[in-house]
Every structure is written in C-alpha cells, then in structure tokens.
PDB file of C-alpha atoms in Angstrom:
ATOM      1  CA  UNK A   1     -66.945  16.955  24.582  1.00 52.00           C
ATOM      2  CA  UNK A   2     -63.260  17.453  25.287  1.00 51.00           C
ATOM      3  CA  UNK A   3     -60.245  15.236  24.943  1.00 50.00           C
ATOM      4  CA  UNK A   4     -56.966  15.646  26.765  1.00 57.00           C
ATOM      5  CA  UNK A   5     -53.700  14.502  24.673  1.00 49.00           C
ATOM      6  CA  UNK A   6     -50.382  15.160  26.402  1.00 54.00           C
ATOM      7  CA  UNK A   7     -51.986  17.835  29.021  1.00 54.00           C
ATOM      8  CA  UNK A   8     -53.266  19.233  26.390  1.00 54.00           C
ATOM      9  CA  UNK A   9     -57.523  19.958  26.481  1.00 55.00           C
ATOM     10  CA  UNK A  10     -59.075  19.530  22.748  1.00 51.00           C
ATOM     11  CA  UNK A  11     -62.406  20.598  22.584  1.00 56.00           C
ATOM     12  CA  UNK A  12     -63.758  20.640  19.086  1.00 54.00           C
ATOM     13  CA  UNK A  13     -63.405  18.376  16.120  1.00 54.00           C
ATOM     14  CA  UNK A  14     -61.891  20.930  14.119  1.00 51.00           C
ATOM     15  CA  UNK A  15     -59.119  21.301  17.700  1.00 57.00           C
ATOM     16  CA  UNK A  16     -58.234  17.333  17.390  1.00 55.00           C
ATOM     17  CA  UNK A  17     -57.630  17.389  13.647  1.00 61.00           C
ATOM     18  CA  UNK A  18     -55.274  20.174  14.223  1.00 61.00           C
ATOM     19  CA  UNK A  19     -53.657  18.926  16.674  1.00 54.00           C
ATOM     20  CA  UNK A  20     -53.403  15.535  14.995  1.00 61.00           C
ATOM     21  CA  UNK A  21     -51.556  17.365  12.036  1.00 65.00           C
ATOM     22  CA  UNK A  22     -49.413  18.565  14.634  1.00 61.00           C
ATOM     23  CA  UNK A  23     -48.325  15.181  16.022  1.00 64.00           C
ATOM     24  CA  UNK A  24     -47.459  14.158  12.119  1.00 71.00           C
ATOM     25  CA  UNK A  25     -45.675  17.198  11.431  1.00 65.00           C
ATOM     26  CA  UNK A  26     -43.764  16.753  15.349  1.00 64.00           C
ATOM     27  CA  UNK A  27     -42.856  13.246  14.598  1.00 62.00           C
ATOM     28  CA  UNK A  28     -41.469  14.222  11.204  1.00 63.00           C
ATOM     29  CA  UNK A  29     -39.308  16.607  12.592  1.00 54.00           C
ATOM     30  CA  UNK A  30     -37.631  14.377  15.098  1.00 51.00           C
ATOM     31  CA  UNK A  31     -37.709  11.268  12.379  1.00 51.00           C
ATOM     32  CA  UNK A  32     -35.621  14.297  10.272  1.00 56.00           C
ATOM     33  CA  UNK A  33     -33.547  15.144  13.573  1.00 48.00           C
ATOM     34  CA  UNK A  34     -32.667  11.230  13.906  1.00 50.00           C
ATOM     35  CA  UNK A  35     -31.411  10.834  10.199  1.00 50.00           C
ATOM     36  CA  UNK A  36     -29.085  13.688  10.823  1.00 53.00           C
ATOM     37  CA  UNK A  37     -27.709  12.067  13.803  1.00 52.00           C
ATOM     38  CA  UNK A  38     -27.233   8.665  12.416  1.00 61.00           C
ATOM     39  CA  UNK A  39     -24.933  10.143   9.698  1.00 86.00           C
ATOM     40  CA  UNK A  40     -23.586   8.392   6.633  1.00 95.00           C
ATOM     41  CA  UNK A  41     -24.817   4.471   6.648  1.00 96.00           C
ATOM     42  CA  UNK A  42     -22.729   1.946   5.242  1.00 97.00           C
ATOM     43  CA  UNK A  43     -22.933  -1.616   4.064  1.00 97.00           C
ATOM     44  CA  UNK A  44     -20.068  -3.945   2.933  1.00 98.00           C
ATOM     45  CA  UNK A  45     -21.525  -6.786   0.879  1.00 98.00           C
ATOM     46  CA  UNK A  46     -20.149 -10.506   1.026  1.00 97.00           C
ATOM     47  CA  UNK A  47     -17.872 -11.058  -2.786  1.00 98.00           C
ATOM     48  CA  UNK A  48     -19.507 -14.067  -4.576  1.00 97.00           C
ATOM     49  CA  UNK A  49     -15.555 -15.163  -5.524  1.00 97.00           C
ATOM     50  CA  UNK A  50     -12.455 -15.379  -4.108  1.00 97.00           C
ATOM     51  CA  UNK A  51      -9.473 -15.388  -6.393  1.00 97.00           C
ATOM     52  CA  UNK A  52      -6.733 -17.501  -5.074  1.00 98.00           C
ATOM     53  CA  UNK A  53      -3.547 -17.238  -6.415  1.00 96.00           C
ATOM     54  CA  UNK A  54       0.484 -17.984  -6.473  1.00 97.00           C
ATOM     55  CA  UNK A  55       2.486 -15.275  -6.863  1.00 96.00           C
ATOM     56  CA  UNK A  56       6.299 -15.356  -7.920  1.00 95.00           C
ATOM     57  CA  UNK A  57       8.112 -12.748  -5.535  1.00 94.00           C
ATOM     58  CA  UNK A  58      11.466 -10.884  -6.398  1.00 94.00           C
ATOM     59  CA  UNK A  59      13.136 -12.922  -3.861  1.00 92.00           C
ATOM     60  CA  UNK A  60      12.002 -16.166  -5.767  1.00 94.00           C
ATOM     61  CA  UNK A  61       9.581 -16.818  -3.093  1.00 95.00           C
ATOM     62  CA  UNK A  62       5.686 -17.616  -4.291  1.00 97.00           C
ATOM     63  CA  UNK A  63       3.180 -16.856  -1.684  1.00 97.00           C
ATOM     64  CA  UNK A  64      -0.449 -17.146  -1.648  1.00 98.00           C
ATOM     65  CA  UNK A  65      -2.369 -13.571  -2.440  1.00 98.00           C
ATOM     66  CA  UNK A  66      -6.037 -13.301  -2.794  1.00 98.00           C
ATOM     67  CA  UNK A  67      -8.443 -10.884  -5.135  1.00 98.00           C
ATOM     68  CA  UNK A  68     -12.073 -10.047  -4.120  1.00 98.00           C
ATOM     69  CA  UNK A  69     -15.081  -7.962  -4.812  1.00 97.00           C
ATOM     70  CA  UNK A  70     -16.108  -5.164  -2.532  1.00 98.00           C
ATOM     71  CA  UNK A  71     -19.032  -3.611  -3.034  1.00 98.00           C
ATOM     72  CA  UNK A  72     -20.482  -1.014  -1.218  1.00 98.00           C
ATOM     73  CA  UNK A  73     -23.818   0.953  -0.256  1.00 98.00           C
ATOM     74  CA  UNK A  74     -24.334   4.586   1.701  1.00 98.00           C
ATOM     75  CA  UNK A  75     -28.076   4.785   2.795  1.00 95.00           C
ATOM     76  CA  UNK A  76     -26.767   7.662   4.664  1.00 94.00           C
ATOM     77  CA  UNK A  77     -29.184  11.319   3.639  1.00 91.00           C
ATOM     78  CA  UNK A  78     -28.401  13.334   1.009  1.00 91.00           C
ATOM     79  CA  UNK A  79     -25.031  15.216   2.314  1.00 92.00           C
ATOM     80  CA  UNK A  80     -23.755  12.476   4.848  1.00 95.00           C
ATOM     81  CA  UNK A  81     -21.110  11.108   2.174  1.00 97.00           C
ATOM     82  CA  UNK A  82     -17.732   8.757   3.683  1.00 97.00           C
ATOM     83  CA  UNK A  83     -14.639   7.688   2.889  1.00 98.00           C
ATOM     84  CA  UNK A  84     -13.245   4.496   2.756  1.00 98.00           C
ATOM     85  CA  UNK A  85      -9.564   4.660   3.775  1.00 98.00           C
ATOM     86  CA  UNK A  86      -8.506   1.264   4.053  1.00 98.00           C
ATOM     87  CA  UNK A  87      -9.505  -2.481   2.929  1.00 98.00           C
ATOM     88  CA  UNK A  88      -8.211  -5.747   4.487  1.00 97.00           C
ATOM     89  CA  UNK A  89      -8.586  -9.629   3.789  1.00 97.00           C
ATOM     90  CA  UNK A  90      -8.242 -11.844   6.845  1.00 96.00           C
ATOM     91  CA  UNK A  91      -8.374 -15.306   7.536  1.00 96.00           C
ATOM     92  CA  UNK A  92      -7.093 -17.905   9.870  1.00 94.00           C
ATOM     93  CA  UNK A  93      -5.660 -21.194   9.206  1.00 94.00           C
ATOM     94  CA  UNK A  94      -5.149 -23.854  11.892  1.00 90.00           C
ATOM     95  CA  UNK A  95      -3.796 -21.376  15.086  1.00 89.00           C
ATOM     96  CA  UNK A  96      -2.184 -18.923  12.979  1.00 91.00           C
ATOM     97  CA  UNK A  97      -4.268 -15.634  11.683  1.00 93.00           C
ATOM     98  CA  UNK A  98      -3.327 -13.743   8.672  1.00 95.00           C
ATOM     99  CA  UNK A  99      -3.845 -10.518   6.726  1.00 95.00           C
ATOM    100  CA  UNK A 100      -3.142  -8.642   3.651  1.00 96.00           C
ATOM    101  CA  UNK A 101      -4.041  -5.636   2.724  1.00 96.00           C
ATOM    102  CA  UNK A 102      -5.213  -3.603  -0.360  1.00 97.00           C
ATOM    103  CA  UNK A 103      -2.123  -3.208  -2.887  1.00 96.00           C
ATOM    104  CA  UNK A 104      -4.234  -2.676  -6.420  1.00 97.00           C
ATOM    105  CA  UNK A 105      -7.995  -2.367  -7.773  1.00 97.00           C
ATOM    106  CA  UNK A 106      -7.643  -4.974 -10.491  1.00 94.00           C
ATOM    107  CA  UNK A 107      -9.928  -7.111 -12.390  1.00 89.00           C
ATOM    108  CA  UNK A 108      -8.963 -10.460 -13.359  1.00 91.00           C
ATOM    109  CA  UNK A 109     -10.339 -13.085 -16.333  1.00 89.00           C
ATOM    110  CA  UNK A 110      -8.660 -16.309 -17.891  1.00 90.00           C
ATOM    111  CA  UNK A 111      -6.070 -15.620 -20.800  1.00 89.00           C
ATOM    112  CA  UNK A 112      -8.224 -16.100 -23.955  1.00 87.00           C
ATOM    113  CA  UNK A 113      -5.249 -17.786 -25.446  1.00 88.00           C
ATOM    114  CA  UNK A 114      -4.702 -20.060 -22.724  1.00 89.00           C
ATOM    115  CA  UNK A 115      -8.026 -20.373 -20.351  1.00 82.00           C
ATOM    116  CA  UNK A 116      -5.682 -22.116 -17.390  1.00 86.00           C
ATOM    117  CA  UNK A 117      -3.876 -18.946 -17.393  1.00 90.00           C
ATOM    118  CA  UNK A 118      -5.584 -15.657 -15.503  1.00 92.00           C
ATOM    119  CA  UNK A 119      -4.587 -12.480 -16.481  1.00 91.00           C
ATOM    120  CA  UNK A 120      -5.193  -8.668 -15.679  1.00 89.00           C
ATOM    121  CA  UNK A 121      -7.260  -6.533 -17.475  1.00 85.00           C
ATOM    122  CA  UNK A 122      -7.443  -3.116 -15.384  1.00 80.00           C
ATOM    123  CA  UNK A 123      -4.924  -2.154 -12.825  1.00 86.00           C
ATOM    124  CA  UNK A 124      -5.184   0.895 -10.507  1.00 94.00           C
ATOM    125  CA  UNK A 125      -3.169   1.381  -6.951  1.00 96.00           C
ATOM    126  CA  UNK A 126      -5.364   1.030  -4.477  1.00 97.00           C
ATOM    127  CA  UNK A 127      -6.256   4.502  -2.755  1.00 97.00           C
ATOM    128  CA  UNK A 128      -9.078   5.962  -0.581  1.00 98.00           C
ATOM    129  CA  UNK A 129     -12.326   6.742  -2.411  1.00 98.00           C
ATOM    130  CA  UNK A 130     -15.973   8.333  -1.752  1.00 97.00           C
ATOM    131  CA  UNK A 131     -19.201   7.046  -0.699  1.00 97.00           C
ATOM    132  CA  UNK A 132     -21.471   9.640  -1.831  1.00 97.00           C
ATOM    133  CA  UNK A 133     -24.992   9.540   0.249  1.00 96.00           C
ATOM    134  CA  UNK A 134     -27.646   7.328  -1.454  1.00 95.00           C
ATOM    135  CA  UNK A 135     -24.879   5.981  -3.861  1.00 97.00           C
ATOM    136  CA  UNK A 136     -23.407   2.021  -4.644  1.00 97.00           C
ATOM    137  CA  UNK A 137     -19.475   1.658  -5.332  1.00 97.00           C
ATOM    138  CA  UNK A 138     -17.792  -2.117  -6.557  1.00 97.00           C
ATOM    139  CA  UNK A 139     -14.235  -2.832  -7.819  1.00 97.00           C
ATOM    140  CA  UNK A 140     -12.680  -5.862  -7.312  1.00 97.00           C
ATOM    141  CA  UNK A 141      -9.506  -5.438  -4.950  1.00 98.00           C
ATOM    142  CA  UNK A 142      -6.100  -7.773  -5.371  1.00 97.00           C
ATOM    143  CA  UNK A 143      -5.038  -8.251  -1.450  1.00 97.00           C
ATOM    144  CA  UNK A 144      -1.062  -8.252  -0.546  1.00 96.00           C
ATOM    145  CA  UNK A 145       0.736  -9.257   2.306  1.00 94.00           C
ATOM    146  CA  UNK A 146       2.456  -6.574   3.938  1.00 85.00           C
ATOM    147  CA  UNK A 147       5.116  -5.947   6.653  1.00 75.00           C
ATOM    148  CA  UNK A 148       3.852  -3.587   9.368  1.00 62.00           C
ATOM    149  CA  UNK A 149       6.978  -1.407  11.399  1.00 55.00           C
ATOM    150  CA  UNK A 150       4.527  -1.667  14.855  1.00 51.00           C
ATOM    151  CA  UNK A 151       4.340  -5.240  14.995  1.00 51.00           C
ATOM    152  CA  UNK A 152       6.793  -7.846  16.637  1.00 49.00           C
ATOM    153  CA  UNK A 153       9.628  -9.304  14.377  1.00 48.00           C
ATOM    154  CA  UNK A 154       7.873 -12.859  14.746  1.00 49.00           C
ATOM    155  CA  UNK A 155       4.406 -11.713  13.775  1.00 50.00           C
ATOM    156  CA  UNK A 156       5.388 -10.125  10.337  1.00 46.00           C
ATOM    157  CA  UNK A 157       5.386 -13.345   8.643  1.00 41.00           C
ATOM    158  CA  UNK A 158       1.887 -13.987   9.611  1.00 76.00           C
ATOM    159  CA  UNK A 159       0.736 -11.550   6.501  1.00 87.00           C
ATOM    160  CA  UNK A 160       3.303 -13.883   4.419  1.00 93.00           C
ATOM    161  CA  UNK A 161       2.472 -17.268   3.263  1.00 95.00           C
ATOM    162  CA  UNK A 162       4.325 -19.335   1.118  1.00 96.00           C
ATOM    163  CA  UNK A 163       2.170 -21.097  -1.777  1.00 97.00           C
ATOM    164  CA  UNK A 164       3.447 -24.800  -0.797  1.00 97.00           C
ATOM    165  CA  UNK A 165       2.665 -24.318   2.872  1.00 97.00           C
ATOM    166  CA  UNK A 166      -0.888 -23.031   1.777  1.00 98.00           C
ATOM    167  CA  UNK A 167      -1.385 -25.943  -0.161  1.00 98.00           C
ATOM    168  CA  UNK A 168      -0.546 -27.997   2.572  1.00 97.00           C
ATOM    169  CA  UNK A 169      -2.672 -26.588   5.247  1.00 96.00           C
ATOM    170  CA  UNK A 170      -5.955 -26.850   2.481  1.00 97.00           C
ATOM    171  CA  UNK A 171      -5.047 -30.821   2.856  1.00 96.00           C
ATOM    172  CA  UNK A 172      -6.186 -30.543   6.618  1.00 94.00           C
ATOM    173  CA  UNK A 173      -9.250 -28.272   6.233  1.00 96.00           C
ATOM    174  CA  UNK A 174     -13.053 -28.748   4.845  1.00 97.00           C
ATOM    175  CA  UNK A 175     -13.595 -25.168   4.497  1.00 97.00           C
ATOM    176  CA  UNK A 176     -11.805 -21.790   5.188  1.00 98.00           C
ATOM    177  CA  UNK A 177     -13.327 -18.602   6.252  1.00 98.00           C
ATOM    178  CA  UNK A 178     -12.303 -15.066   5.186  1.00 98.00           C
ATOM    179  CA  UNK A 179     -13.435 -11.870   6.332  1.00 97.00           C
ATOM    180  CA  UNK A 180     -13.288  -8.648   4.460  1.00 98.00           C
ATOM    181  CA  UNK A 181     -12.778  -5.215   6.249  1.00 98.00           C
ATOM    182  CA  UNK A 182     -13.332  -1.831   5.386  1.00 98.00           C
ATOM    183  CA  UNK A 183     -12.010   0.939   7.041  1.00 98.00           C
ATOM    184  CA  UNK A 184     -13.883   4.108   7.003  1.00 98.00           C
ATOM    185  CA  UNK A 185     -12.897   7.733   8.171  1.00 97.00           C
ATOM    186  CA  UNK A 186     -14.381   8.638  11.355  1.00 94.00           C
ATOM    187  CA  UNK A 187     -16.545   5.347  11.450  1.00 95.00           C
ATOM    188  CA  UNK A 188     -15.997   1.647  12.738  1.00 95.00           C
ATOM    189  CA  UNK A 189     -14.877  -0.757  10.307  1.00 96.00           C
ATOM    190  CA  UNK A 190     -17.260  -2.201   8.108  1.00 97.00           C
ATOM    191  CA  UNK A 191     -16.783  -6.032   8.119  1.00 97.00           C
ATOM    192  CA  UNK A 192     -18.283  -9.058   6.159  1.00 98.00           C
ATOM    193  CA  UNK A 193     -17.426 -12.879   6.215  1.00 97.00           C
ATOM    194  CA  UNK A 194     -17.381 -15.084   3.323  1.00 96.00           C
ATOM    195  CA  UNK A 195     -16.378 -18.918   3.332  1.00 98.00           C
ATOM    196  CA  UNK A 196     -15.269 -21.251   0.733  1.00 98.00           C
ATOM    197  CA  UNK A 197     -15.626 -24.831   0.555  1.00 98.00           C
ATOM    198  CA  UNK A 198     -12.113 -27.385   0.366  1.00 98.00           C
ATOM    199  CA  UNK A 199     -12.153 -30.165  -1.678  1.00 97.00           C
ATOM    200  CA  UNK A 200     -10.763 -31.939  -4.315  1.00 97.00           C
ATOM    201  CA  UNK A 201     -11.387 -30.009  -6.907  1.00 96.00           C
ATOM    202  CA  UNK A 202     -10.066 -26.705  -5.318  1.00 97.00           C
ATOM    203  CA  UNK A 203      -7.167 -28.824  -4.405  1.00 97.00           C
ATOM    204  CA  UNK A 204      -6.507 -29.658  -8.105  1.00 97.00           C
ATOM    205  CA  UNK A 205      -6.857 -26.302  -9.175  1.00 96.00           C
ATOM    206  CA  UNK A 206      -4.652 -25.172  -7.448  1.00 97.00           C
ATOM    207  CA  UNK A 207      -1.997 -27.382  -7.903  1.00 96.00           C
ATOM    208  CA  UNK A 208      -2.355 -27.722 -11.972  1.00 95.00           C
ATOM    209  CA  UNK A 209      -2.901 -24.153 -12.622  1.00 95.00           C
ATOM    210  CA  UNK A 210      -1.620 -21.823  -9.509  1.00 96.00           C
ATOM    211  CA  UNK A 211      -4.950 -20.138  -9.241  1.00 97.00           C
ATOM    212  CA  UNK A 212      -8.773 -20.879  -8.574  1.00 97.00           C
ATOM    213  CA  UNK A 213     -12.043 -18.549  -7.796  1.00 96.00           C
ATOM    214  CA  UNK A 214     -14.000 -20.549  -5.937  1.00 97.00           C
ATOM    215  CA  UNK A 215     -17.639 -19.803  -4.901  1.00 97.00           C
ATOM    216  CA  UNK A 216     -17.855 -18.129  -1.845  1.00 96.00           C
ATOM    217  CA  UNK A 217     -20.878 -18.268   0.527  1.00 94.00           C
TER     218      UNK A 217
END
C-alpha cells in the first residue's frame, strides 16, 4: 500500500509517520519565518479617564488641556522591541478638529487638603521610550496644545482652545469623542478612540471646579 502526499510516494507506515513529522517540523519553520516578518506588534489600549482641565497661560489666557492613560503592549518575539516617538490627543468639536500633543508624563489626584482641587504628584517631560518584545508599558500623559512652524497661520489656533469657548461648545454636544495616537519608529501610528458622555454633571464640574475625569468608554 502506498500513499502519495505532495508528489511524494509513501510506502510504509514507518515512511508516513516520518514524513508526517516532517510536515510539523516544515510548518514550524515557516510559522517561525512569519513571526520574524511580522516584527514588533503593538497595541494602544483605550484610557478609562480623561482629565479635563483649565489651565492659566503666561499670557493670562486659560485654555482647555487634557491628561490620559496610555498603555501599551508588544506581542512582537523576543528581539523585535519599538519605540514610541510621539503621542497625540485629538478630537473634534462642531467643524473644527483639534490636537495637542505630549508635553509631560504626569500623574494627577485631588489635593488631600482640598478634594475640588487636583494636583500633581510625578512630573517627567515627555520623551521617546521602549517597547521591549513581550513587555506592557502605562504612564499617564498631560496633552498640550502646540504651535506647529509647517502649518498655515489660521490653523495654529486649532491646537488652542480657550476654557470659556470649550465650555460653551459642551452646551451643544451629548458626547465628545477623542482619539489617542501613538507614533512609533518605523511603524504606522497606533491609534485608539475613547468617548465621554456630556451632561449636567460634567457641565457642573467643570464650571465649579476647572477640572473633571470623566469615564471614558
């Protein structure tokens, strides 16, 4: 009795378990061959918060900056680490888009003396870090608008947004969506959206204190 297997003629029992070994040992190699095409693997992972706050600018301007969790996977193979270079916060409200940009890895909490009040407890300037293969990374990132030398006079103000105008525009909206970005060397950007709900209470919040972190979902 013979069996023929990709023009191959097994005649013996012993023959087909061999060869069947063979086909395991064939597919593992090119299983092997695929992971070390696909390279590192990334994941960006929607923040459960979004810190909303006023900030009082030099020019005595308060604008509207935003704080988030990013956290991070590589279920790239051992050796295929990345780099993120670069995170973002975008969102649009009515026609107009805007971004800001990563200024400071900082984690916030209310004042213990005064829980209306939020305050800083670690504050680091934002800079590019590793994702080491088979590893998790998380910091919470404080977002900034920022003026950009390649873009139109007109369309630097869409990164700034003055806190009364932003209060103004929640009054028109049930919800508003954000999307984070990460921007990884030699990749695509990793991006992941995230919306918050608009209502009264967020509205209130906001007002009376100057800062809210709403659930995000």
């Amino acid at each position: 009795m013979s069996l023929r297997v990709l023009g191959i003629e097994i005649e013996r029992r012993t023959d087909i378990l061999a060869f069947a070994a063979f086909l395991m040992a064939l597919g593992n190699v090119v299983y092997q061959a695929a992971l070390a095409f696909r390279g590192p693997d990334i994941h960006l992972f929607p923040p459960e918060q979004i810190v909303i706050l006023g900030e009082q600018y030099p020019s005595g301007k308060r604008y509207v900056r935003f704080a988030a969790k990013m956290s991070y996977v590589n279920d790239g193979s051992v050796g295929y680490n990345a780099a993120v270079v670069g995170e973002s916060l975008h969102f649009q409200l009515g026609d107009t888009q805007y971004e800001q940009r990563w200024q400071t890895f900082e984690s916030f909490q209310r004042s213990p003396d005064d829980p209306l009040k939020l305050e800083s407890l670690k504050t680091e300037d934002a800079h590019p870090f590793t994702l080491a293969a088979g590893s998790t990374v998380g910091h919470e990132t404080y977002f900034a608008p920022r003026k950009r030398a390649f873009v139109l006079e007109d369309e630097r103000a869409q990164s700034y947004l003055e806190w009364p105008a932003f209060l103004e525009q929640l009054e028109k909206l049930p919800e508003v969506r954000f999307e984070l970005r990460a921007e990884v060397h030699g990749m695509a950007p990793e991006h992941v959206g995230c919306t918050i709900r608009v209502d009264d209470e967020l509205r209130d919040k906001l007002e009376q204190r100057g800062w809210y972190a709403p659930s995000c979902y």
